[in-house]
mmCIF file of N, CA, C and O in Angstrom:
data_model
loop_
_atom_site.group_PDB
_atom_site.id
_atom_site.type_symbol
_atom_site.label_atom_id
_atom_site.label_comp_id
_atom_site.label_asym_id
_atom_site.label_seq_id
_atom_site.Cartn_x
_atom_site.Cartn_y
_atom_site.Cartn_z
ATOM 1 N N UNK A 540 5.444 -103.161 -0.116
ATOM 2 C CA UNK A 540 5.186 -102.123 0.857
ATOM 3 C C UNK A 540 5.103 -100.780 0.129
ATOM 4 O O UNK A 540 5.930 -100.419 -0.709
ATOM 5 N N UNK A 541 3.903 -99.978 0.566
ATOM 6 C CA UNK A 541 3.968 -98.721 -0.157
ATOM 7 C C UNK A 541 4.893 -97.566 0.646
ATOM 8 O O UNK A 541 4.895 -97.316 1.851
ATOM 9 N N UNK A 542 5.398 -97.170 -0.048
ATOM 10 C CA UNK A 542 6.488 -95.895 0.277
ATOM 11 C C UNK A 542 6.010 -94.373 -0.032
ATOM 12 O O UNK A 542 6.876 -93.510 -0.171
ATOM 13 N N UNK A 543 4.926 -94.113 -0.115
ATOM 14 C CA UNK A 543 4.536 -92.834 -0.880
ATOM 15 C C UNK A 543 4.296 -91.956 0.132
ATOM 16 O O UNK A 543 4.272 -90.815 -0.329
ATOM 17 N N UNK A 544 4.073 -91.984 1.516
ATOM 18 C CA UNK A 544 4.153 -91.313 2.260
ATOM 19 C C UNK A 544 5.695 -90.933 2.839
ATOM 20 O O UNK A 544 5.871 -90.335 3.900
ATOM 21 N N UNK A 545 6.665 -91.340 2.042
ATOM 22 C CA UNK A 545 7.844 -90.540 2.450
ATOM 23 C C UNK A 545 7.741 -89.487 1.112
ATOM 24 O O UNK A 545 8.824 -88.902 1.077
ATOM 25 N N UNK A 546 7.164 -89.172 0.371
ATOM 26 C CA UNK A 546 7.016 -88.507 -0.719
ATOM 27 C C UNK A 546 6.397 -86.979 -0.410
ATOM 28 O O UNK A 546 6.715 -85.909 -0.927
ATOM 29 N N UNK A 547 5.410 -87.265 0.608
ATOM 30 C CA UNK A 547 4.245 -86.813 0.702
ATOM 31 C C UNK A 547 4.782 -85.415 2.105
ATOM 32 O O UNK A 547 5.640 -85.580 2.972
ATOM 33 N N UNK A 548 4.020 -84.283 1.899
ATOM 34 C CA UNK A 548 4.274 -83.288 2.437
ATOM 35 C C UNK A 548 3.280 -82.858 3.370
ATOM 36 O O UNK A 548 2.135 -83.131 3.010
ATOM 37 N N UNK A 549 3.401 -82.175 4.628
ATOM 38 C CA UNK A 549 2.558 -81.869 5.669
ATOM 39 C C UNK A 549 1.995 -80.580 5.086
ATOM 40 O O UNK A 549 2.738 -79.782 4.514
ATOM 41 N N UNK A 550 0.366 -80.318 5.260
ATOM 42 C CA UNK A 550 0.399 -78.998 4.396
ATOM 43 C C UNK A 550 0.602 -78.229 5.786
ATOM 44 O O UNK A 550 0.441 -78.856 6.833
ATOM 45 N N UNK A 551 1.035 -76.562 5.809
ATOM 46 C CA UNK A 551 0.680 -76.083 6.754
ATOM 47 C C UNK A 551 0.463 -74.569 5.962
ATOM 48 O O UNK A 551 0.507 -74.427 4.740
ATOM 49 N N UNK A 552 0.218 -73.477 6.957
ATOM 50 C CA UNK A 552 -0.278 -72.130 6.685
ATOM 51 C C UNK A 552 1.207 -71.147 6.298
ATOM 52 O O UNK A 552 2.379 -71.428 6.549
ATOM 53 N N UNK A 553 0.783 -70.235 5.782
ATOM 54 C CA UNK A 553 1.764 -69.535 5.549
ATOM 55 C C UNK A 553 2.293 -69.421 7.411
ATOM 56 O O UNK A 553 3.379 -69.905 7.730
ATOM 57 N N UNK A 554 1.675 -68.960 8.141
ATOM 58 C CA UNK A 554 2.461 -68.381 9.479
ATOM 59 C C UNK A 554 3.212 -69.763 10.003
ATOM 60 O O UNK A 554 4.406 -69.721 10.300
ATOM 61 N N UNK A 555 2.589 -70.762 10.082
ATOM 62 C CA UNK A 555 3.128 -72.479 10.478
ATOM 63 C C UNK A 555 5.045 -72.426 9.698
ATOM 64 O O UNK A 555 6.102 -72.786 10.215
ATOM 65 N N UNK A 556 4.812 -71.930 8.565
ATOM 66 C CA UNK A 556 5.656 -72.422 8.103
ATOM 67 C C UNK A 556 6.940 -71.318 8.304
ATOM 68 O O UNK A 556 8.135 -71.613 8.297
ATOM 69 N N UNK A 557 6.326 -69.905 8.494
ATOM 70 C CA UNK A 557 7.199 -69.334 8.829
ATOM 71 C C UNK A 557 8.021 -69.243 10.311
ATOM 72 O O UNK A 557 9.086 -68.688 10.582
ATOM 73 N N UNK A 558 7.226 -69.903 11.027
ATOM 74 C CA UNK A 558 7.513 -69.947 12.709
ATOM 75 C C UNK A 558 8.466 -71.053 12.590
ATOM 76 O O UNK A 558 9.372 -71.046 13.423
ATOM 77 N N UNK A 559 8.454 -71.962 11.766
ATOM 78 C CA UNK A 559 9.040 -73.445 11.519
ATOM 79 C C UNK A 559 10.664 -72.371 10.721
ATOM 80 O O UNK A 559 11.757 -72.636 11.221
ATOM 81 N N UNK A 560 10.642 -71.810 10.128
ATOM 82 C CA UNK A 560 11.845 -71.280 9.228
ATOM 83 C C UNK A 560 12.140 -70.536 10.453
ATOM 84 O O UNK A 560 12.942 -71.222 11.087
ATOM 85 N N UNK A 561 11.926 -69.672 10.959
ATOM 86 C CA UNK A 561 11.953 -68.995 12.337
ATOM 87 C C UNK A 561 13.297 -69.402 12.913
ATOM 88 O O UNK A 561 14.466 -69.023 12.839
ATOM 89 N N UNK A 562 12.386 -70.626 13.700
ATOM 90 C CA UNK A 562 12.961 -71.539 14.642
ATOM 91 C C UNK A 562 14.302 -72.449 13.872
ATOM 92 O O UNK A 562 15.450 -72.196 14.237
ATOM 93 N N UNK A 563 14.133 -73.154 13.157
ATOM 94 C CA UNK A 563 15.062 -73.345 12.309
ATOM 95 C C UNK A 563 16.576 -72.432 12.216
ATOM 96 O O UNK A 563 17.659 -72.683 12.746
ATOM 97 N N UNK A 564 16.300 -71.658 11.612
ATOM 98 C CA UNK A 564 17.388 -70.522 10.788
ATOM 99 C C UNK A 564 18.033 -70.076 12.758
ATOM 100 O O UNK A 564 19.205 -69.793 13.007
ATOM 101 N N UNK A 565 17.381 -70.114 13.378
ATOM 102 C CA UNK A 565 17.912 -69.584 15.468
ATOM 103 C C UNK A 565 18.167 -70.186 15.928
ATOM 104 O O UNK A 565 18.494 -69.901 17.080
ATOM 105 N N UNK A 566 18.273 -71.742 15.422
ATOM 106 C CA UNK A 566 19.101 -72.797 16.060
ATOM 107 C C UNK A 566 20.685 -73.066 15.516
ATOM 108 O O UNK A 566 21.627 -73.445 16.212
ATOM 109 N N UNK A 567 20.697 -72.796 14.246
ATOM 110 C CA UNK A 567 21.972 -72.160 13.679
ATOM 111 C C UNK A 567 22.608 -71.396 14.360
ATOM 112 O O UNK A 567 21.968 -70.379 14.628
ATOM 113 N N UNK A 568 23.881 -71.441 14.883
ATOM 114 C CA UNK A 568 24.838 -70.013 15.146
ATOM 115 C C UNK A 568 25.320 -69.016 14.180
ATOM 116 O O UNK A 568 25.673 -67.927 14.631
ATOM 117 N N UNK A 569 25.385 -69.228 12.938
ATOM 118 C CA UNK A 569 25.343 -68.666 11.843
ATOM 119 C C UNK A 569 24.386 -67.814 11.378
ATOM 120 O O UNK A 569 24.746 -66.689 11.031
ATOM 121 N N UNK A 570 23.004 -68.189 11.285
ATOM 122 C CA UNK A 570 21.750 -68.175 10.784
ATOM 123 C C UNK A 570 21.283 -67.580 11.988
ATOM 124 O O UNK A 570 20.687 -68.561 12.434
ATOM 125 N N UNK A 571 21.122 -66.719 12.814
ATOM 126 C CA UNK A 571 20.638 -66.588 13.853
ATOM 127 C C UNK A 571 20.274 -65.010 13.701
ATOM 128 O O UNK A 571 19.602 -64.641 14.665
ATOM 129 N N UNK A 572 20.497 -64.112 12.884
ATOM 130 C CA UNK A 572 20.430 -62.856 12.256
ATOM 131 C C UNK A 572 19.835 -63.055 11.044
ATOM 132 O O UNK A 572 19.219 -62.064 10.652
ATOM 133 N N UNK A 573 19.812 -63.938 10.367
ATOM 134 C CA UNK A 573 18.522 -63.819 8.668
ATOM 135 C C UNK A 573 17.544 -63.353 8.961
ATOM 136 O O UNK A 573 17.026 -63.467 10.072
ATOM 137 N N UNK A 574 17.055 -62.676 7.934
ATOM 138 C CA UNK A 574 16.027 -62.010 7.793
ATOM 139 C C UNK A 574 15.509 -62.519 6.779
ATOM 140 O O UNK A 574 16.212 -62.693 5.783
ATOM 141 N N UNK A 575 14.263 -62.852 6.783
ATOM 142 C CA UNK A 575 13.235 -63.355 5.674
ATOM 143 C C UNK A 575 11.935 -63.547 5.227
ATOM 144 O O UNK A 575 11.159 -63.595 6.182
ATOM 145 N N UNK A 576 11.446 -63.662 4.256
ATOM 146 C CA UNK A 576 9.658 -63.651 4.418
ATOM 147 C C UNK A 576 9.646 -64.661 3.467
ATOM 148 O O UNK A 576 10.354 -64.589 2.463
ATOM 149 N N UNK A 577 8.937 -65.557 3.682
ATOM 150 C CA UNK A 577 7.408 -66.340 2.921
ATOM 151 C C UNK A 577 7.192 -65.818 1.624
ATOM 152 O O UNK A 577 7.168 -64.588 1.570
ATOM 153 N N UNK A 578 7.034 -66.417 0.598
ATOM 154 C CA UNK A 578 6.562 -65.825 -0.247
ATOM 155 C C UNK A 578 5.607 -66.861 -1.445
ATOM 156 O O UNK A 578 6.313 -67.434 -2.275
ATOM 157 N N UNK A 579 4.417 -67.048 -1.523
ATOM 158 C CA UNK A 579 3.781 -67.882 -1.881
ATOM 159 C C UNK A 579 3.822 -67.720 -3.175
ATOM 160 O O UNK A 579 3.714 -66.641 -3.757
ATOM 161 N N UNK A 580 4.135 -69.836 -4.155
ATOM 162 C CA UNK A 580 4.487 -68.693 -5.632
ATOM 163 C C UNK A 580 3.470 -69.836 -6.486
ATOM 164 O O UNK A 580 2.578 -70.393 -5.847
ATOM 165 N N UNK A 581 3.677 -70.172 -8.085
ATOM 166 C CA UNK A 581 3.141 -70.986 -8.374
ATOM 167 C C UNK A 581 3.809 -72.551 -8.534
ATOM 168 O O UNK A 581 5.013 -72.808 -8.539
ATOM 169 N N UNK A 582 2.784 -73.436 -8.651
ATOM 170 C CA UNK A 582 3.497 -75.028 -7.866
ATOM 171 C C UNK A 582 4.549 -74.980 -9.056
ATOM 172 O O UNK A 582 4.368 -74.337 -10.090
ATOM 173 N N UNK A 583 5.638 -75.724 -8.781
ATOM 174 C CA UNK A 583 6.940 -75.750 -9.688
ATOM 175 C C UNK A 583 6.860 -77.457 -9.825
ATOM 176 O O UNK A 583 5.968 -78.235 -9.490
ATOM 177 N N UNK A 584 7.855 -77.633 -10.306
ATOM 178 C CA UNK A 584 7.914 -79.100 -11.585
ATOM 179 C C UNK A 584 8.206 -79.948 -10.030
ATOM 180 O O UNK A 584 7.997 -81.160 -10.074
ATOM 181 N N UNK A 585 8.587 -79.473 -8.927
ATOM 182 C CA UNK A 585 9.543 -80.397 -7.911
ATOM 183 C C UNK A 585 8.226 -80.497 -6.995
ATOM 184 O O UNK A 585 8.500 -81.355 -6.156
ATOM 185 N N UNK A 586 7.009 -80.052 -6.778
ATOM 186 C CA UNK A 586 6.013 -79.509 -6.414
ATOM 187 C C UNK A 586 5.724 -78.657 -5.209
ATOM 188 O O UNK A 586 4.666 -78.624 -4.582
ATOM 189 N N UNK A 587 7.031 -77.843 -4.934
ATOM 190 C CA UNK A 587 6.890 -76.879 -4.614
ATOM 191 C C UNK A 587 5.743 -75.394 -4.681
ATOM 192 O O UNK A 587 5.506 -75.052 -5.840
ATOM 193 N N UNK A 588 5.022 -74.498 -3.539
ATOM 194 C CA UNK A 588 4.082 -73.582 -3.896
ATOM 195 C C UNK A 588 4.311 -72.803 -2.946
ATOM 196 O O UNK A 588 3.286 -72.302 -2.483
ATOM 197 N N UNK A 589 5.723 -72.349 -2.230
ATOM 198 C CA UNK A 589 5.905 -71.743 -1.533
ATOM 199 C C UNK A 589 7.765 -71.352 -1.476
ATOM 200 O O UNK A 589 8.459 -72.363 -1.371
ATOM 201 N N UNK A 590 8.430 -70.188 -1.529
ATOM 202 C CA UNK A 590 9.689 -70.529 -1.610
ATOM 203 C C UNK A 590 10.079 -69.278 0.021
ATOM 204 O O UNK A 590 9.292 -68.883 0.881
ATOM 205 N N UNK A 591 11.097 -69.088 -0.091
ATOM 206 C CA UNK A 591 11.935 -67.509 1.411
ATOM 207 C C UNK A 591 12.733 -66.931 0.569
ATOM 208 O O UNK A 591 13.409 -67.466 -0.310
ATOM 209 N N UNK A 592 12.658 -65.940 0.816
ATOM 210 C CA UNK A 592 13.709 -64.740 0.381
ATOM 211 C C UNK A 592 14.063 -64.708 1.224
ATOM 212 O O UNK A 592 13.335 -64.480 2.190
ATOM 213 N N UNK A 593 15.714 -64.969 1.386
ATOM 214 C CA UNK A 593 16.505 -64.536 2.331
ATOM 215 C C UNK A 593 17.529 -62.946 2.134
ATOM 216 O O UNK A 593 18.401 -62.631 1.324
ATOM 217 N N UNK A 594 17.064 -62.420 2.993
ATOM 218 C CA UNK A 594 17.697 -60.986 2.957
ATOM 219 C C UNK A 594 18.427 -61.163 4.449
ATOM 220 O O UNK A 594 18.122 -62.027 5.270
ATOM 221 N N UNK A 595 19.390 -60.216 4.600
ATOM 222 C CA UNK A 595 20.326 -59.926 5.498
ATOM 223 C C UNK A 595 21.247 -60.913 5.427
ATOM 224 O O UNK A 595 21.975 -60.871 6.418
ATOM 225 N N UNK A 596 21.444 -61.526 4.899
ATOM 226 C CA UNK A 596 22.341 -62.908 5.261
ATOM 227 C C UNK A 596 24.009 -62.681 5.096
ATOM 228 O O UNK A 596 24.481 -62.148 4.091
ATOM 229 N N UNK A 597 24.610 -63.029 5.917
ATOM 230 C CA UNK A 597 25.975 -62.751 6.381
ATOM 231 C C UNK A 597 26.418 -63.778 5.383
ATOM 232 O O UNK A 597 25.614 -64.672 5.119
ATOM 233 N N UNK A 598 27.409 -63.773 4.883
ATOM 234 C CA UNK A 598 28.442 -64.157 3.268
ATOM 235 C C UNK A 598 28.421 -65.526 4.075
ATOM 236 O O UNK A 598 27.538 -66.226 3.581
ATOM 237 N N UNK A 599 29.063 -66.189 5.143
ATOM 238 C CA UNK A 599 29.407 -67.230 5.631
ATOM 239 C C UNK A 599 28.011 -68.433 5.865
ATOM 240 O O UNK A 599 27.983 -69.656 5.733
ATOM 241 N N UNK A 600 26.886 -67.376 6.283
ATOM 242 C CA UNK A 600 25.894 -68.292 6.615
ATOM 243 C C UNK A 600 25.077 -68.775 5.188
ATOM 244 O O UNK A 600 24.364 -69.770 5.316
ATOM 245 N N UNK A 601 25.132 -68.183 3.946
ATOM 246 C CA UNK A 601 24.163 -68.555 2.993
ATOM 247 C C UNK A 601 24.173 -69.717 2.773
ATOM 248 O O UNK A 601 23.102 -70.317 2.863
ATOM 249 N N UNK A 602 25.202 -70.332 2.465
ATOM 250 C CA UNK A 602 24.859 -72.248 2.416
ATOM 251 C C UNK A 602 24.164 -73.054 3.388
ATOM 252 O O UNK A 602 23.534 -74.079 3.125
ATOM 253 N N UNK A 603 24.375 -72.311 5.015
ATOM 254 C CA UNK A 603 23.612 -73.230 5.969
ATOM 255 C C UNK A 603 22.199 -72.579 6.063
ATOM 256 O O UNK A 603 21.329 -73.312 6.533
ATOM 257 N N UNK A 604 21.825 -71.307 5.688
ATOM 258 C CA UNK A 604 20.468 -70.804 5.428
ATOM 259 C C UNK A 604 20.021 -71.580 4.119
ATOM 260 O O UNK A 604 19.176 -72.423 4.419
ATOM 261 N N UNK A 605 20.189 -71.573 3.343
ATOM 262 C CA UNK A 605 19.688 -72.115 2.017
ATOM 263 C C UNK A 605 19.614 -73.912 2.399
ATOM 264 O O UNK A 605 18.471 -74.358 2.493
ATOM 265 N N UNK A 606 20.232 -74.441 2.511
ATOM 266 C CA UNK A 606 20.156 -76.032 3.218
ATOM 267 C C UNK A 606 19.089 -76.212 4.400
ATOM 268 O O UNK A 606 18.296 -77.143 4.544
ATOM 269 N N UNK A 607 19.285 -75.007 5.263
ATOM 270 C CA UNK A 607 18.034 -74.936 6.271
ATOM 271 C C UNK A 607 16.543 -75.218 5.895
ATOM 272 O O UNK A 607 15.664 -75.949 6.352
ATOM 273 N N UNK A 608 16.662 -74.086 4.593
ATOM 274 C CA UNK A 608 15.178 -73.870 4.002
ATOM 275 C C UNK A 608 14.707 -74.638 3.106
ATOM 276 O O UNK A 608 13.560 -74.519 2.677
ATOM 277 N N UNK A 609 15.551 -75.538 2.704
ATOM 278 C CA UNK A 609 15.438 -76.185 1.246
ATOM 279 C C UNK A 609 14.611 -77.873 2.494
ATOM 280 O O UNK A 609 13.460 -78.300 2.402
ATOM 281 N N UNK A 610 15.500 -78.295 3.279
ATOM 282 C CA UNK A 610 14.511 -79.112 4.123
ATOM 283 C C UNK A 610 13.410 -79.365 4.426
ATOM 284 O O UNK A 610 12.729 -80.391 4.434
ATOM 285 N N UNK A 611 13.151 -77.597 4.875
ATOM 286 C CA UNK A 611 12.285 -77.360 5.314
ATOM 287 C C UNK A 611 10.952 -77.344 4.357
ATOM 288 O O UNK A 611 9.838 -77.762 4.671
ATOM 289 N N UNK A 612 11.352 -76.747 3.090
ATOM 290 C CA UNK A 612 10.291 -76.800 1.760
ATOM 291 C C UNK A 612 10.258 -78.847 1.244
ATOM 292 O O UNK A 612 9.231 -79.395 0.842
ATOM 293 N N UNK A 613 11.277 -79.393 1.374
ATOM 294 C CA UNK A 613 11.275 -81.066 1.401
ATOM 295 C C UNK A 613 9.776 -81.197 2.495
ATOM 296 O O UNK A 613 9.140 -82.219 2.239
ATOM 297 N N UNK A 614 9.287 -80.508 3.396
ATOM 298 C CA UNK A 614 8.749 -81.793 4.512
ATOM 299 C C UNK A 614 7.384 -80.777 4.208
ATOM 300 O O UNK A 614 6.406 -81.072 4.895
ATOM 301 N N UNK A 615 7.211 -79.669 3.303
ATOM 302 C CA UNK A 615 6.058 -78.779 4.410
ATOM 303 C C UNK A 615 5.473 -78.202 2.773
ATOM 304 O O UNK A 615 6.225 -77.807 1.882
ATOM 305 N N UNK A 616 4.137 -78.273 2.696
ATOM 306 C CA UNK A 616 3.171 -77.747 1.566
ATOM 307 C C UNK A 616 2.158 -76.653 2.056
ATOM 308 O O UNK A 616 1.243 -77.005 2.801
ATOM 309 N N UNK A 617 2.305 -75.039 1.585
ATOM 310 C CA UNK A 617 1.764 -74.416 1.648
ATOM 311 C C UNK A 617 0.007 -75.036 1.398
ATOM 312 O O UNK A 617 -0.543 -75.544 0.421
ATOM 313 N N UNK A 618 -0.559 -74.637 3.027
ATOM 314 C CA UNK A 618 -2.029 -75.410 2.602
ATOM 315 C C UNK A 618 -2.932 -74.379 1.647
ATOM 316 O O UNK A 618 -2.534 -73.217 1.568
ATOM 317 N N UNK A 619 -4.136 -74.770 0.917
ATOM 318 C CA UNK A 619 -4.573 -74.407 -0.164
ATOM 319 C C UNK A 619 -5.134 -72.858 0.797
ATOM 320 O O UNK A 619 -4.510 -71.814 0.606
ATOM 321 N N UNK A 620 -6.141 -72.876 1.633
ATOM 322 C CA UNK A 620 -6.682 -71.542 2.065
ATOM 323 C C UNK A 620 -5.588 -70.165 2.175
ATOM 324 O O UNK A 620 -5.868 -69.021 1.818
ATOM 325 N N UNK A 621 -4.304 -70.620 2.758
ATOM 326 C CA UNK A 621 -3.315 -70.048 2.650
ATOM 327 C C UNK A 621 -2.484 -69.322 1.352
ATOM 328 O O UNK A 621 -1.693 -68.378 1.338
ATOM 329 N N UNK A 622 -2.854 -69.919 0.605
ATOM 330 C CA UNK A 622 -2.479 -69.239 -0.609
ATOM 331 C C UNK A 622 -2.873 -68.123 -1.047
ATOM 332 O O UNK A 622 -2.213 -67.159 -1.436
ATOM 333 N N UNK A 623 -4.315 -68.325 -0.953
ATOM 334 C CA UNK A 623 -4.926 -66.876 -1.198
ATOM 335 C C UNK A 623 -5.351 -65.229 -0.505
ATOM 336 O O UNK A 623 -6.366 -64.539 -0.610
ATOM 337 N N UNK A 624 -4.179 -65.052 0.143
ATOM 338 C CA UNK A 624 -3.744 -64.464 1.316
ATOM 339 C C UNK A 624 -3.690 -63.193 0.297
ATOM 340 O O UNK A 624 -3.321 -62.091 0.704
#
């Protein structure tokens, strides 16, 4: 049985992905005040092409913001038109 589609990442747009971190980070009670942007970078060894700067973040919430986003970069690939923003 092939397994490579658990590997495999949904591409979406820079705004897709930020509405998705959005929503995410406001379902948290913690995370419900982050502040953050998108920031499109070059593909990394993990194949990552997109990472968040998290700014504002309250001392208590950074582990469940950073775990939030790190998921979220697991399931979701900045699509190619999007990059060149």
């Amino acid at each position: 049985m092939d397994f490579d589609f658990l590997n495999s990442k949904t591409a979406a747009t820079m705004d897709e992905i930020r509405v998705r971190v959005a929503h995410a980070l406001a379902r948290h009670p913690l995370c419900r005040n982050v502040r953050f942007d998108i920031v499109s970078v070059p593909r990394t060894r993990r194949g990552g092409n997109w990472t968040v700067t998290l700014q504002s973040v309250e001392p208590r919430a950074v582990w469940e913001a950073s775990e939030i986003v790190a998921d979220i970069q697991d399931a979701y690939d900045l699509a190619a038109a999007a990059r060149f923003r």
